Coordinates of C-alpha atoms in Angstrom, one line a residue:
X1 CA 49.7 7.0 1.9
X2 CA 46.2 7.5 0.5
X3 CA 43.6 4.8 0.4
X4 CA 41.0 4.5 -2.4
X5 CA 37.7 4.1 -0.5
X6 CA 35.4 4.3 -3.5
X7 CA 34.6 0.6 -3.5
X8 CA 33.7 0.7 0.2
X9 CA 31.6 3.8 -0.3
X10 CA 29.7 2.2 -3.1
X11 CA 29.1 -0.8 -1.0
X12 CA 27.8 1.4 1.9
X13 CA 25.5 3.2 -0.6
X14 CA 24.1 -0.1 -1.8
X15 CA 23.4 -1.2 1.7
X16 CA 21.9 2.1 2.7
X17 CA 19.7 2.4 -0.4
X18 CA 18.4 -1.2 0.1
X19 CA 17.2 -0.3 3.6
X20 CA 16.0 3.3 3.2
X21 CA 12.5 4.1 2.1
X22 CA 12.4 6.4 -0.9
X23 CA 9.6 8.1 -2.8
X24 CA 8.3 5.8 -5.5
X25 CA 9.4 2.6 -3.7
X26 CA 7.2 0.0 -2.2
X27 CA 7.6 -0.8 1.5
X28 CA 6.1 -3.3 3.8
X29 CA 5.0 -1.9 7.2
X30 CA 2.8 -2.4 10.2
X31 CA 1.4 0.5 12.1
X32 CA -0.9 1.7 14.8
X33 CA -2.4 5.2 14.8
X34 CA -3.6 6.9 17.9
X35 CA -4.8 10.4 19.1
X36 CA -1.9 12.2 20.6
X37 CA -3.8 13.7 23.6
X38 CA -6.4 11.0 24.3
X39 CA -4.2 8.0 23.4
X40 CA -7.2 6.4 21.6
X41 CA -6.3 4.0 18.9
X42 CA -8.3 4.6 15.7
X43 CA -6.4 2.5 13.1
X44 CA -4.0 -0.5 13.2
X45 CA -2.7 -3.4 11.1
X46 CA -2.6 -5.6 14.2
X47 CA -5.6 -7.8 14.8
X48 CA -4.6 -8.3 18.4
X49 CA -4.4 -4.5 19.0
X50 CA -7.7 -3.9 17.2
X51 CA -9.5 -6.4 19.5
X52 CA -7.9 -5.0 22.6
X53 CA -8.9 -1.4 21.6
X54 CA -12.4 -2.4 20.6
X55 CA -12.1 -1.4 17.0
X56 CA -11.9 -4.9 15.4
X57 CA -13.6 -5.2 12.1
X58 CA -14.4 -8.6 10.6
X59 CA -14.2 -7.2 7.1
X60 CA -10.7 -5.8 7.7
X61 CA -7.6 -7.8 6.5
X62 CA -5.0 -7.4 9.3
X63 CA -1.3 -7.9 9.0
X64 CA 1.6 -6.2 7.3
X65 CA 0.7 -3.9 4.4
X66 CA 2.6 -3.1 1.3
X67 CA 2.2 0.5 0.0
X68 CA 4.0 2.7 -2.5
X69 CA 5.4 5.9 -1.1
X70 CA 4.3 9.1 -2.7
X71 CA 1.2 7.6 -4.3
X72 CA -1.3 8.8 -1.9
X73 CA -1.9 5.4 -0.3
X74 CA -1.2 6.9 3.2
X75 CA -2.1 10.1 4.9
X76 CA -0.1 12.9 3.2
X77 CA 2.0 13.7 6.2
X78 CA 2.8 10.1 6.9
X79 CA 3.6 9.5 3.3
X80 CA 6.1 12.4 3.4
X81 CA 7.7 11.6 6.7
X82 CA 8.4 7.9 5.8
X83 CA 10.6 9.0 2.9
X84 CA 14.2 8.5 4.0
X85 CA 13.3 6.3 7.0
X86 CA 15.4 3.2 7.6
X87 CA 14.0 -0.3 8.1
X88 CA 13.0 -0.5 11.8
X89 CA 10.6 1.0 14.3
X90 CA 9.6 4.7 14.2
X91 CA 7.2 7.0 16.0
X92 CA 5.8 9.7 13.7
X93 CA 3.7 12.7 15.0
X94 CA 1.3 14.5 12.6
X95 CA -0.2 17.9 13.1
X96 CA -3.8 18.3 11.9
X97 CA -2.9 19.7 8.6
X98 CA -0.6 16.7 8.0
X99 CA -3.2 14.2 9.0
X100 CA -7.0 14.5 8.8
X101 CA -7.1 18.3 8.2
X102 CA -8.0 21.3 10.3
X103 CA -11.5 22.0 11.3
X104 CA -13.4 24.0 8.6
X105 CA -16.4 26.0 9.8
X106 CA -17.7 26.0 6.3
X107 CA -18.3 22.2 6.6
X108 CA -20.8 22.8 9.5
X109 CA -24.4 22.7 8.1
X110 CA -27.7 23.4 9.8
X111 CA -30.4 20.9 8.8
X112 CA -34.1 21.0 9.9
X113 CA -34.6 18.4 12.5
X114 CA -37.9 17.3 11.0
X115 CA -36.0 16.0 7.9
X116 CA -34.4 13.3 10.1
X117 CA -37.7 12.5 11.8
X118 CA -39.4 12.1 8.4
X119 CA -36.9 9.4 7.6
X120 CA -37.4 7.8 11.0
X121 CA -34.0 8.9 12.3
X122 CA -33.6 10.1 15.9
X123 CA -31.0 12.8 15.6
X124 CA -28.6 12.7 18.6
X125 CA -25.1 14.1 19.0
X126 CA -22.4 11.8 17.7
X127 CA -24.7 10.0 15.2
X128 CA -23.2 9.6 11.8
X129 CA -25.5 10.4 8.9
X130 CA -25.5 10.4 5.1
X131 CA -26.8 13.5 3.5
X132 CA -26.8 13.9 -0.2
X133 CA -24.0 11.3 -0.4
X134 CA -21.8 13.0 2.1
X135 CA -21.1 11.5 5.6
X136 CA -21.4 13.8 8.5
X137 CA -21.6 13.7 12.3
X138 CA -24.5 15.3 14.3
X139 CA -23.0 17.8 16.8
X140 CA -26.0 19.5 18.4
X141 CA -29.8 19.3 18.3
X142 CA -31.6 22.4 19.4
X143 CA -35.3 22.8 18.9
X144 CA -36.0 22.4 15.2
X145 CA -32.3 22.7 14.1
X146 CA -29.7 20.1 13.9
X147 CA -26.0 20.9 13.3
X148 CA -24.2 18.4 11.1
X149 CA -20.4 18.4 10.9
X150 CA -19.0 17.2 7.5
X151 CA -15.4 17.5 8.7
X152 CA -13.5 14.3 9.0
X153 CA -14.2 12.9 12.6
X154 CA -10.5 13.2 13.4
X155 CA -10.0 16.7 11.8
X156 CA -8.3 19.1 14.1
X157 CA -6.6 16.3 16.0
X158 CA -2.9 15.6 16.4
X159 CA -2.2 12.0 15.8
X160 CA 0.8 9.6 16.4
X161 CA 1.7 6.6 14.3
X162 CA 3.9 3.8 15.7
X163 CA 5.5 2.3 12.6
X164 CA 7.4 -0.9 12.1
X165 CA 9.0 -0.5 8.6
X166 CA 9.8 -4.1 7.8
X167 CA 11.5 -3.9 4.4
X168 CA 11.8 -2.2 1.1
X169 CA 9.9 -4.4 -1.4
X170 CA 11.9 -5.4 -4.5
X171 CA 9.8 -8.1 -6.0
X172 CA 7.6 -6.9 -8.9
X173 CA 5.0 -9.6 -8.2
X174 CA 4.5 -8.3 -4.7
X175 CA 4.4 -4.8 -5.9
X176 CA 1.7 -5.5 -8.6
X177 CA -0.4 -7.6 -6.2
X178 CA -0.3 -4.9 -3.5
X179 CA -1.0 -2.0 -5.8
X180 CA -3.9 -3.6 -7.6
X181 CA -5.4 -5.0 -4.4
X182 CA -5.5 -1.6 -2.9
X183 CA -6.7 0.2 -6.0
X184 CA -9.6 -2.3 -6.6
X185 CA -10.4 -3.0 -2.9
X186 CA -9.8 -6.8 -3.5
X187 CA -8.5 -9.0 -0.7
X188 CA -7.5 -12.0 -2.8
X189 CA -6.0 -12.0 -6.3
X190 CA -3.4 -14.0 -8.1
X191 CA -0.5 -12.6 -10.1
X192 CA 1.7 -14.4 -12.6
X193 CA 4.6 -12.6 -14.3
X194 CA 6.6 -13.7 -17.3
X195 CA 8.7 -11.6 -19.6
X196 CA 7.6 -8.3 -18.0
X197 CA 4.0 -9.2 -18.5
X198 CA 1.7 -9.6 -15.5
X199 CA -1.5 -11.8 -15.7
X200 CA -3.8 -10.9 -12.8
X201 CA -6.7 -13.1 -11.8
X202 CA -9.2 -11.0 -10.0
X203 CA -12.4 -13.1 -10.0
X204 CA -14.4 -10.3 -11.6
X205 CA -14.5 -8.2 -14.8
X206 CA -12.4 -5.0 -14.7
X207 CA -13.7 -2.1 -16.9
X208 CA -11.3 -1.3 -19.7
X209 CA -10.7 2.3 -18.6
X210 CA -9.7 1.1 -15.1
X211 CA -7.5 -1.6 -16.5
X212 CA -5.7 0.9 -18.8
X213 CA -5.1 3.3 -15.9
X214 CA -3.7 0.6 -13.7
X215 CA -1.4 -0.6 -16.5
X216 CA -0.1 3.0 -16.9
X217 CA 0.5 3.3 -13.2
X218 CA 2.2 -0.1 -12.8
X219 CA 4.5 0.5 -15.8
X220 CA 5.5 3.8 -14.2
X221 CA 6.3 2.3 -10.8
X222 CA 7.7 -1.2 -11.7
X223 CA 9.5 -3.0 -14.5
X224 CA 6.2 -4.5 -15.7
X225 CA 5.3 -3.3 -19.2
X226 CA 1.9 -4.9 -19.7
X227 CA -0.8 -6.3 -17.5
X228 CA -3.8 -8.5 -18.4
X229 CA -6.8 -9.1 -16.2
X230 CA -8.6 -12.5 -16.2
X231 CA -11.2 -14.2 -14.1
X232 CA -10.0 -17.0 -11.9
X233 CA -10.6 -20.7 -12.8
X234 CA -13.3 -21.2 -10.2
X235 CA -15.5 -18.5 -11.8
X236 CA -14.8 -19.8 -15.3
X237 CA -15.9 -23.3 -14.3
X238 CA -19.1 -21.9 -12.7
X239 CA -19.9 -20.0 -16.0
X240 CA -19.5 -23.2 -18.0
X241 CA -21.9 -25.0 -15.7
X242 CA -24.5 -22.2 -16.0
X243 CA -24.3 -22.5 -19.8

């Protein structure tokens, strides 16, 4: 006697798809990144860990983060390796080319030491400097020559991420808020959704070209068809008082 398992298989597929992270989906996660060899923590969503490791930043918003897989919101290797992962805890190792890149000798530049002295900068190894808008790290200072490394400080390093993938996010309001917050670098904004239209209160003016690009991306990634940016009520009241 044969048994029709199609209904059971469909149910298993639904359960599996709801808990697996796929490209283009939004996920909520917590993570801690550390160097594989040294064990030094360089990034984390945990405020407790940040304080323990001496990397706490008062300007950083700690706690679970919501990101969209495949949209370049994470390191490329991490982005790729999270696809297909189930909800739960994972340890992911990244080779240099999957993380912060390999060391590139072309990004080492010799700068006359007196240029730093003229700007009242004492060039010492390890000091980070801004030269022509590019951040670099001083590697050596010999006589009148200073070698500045414009590679990422973690380039050439193998890194390990401890991931707690909490859930696959289904709510469009959460998706829009997370995507716009990350794109604009805003910590607090309000999102209201009605009839596939999202009204986003940012507290600041958003240039039209940026608003149009965000609308295009959000329409591609969610069921929201239109977004509108407004200032929040507090700023509107302040503007009225000034007038």
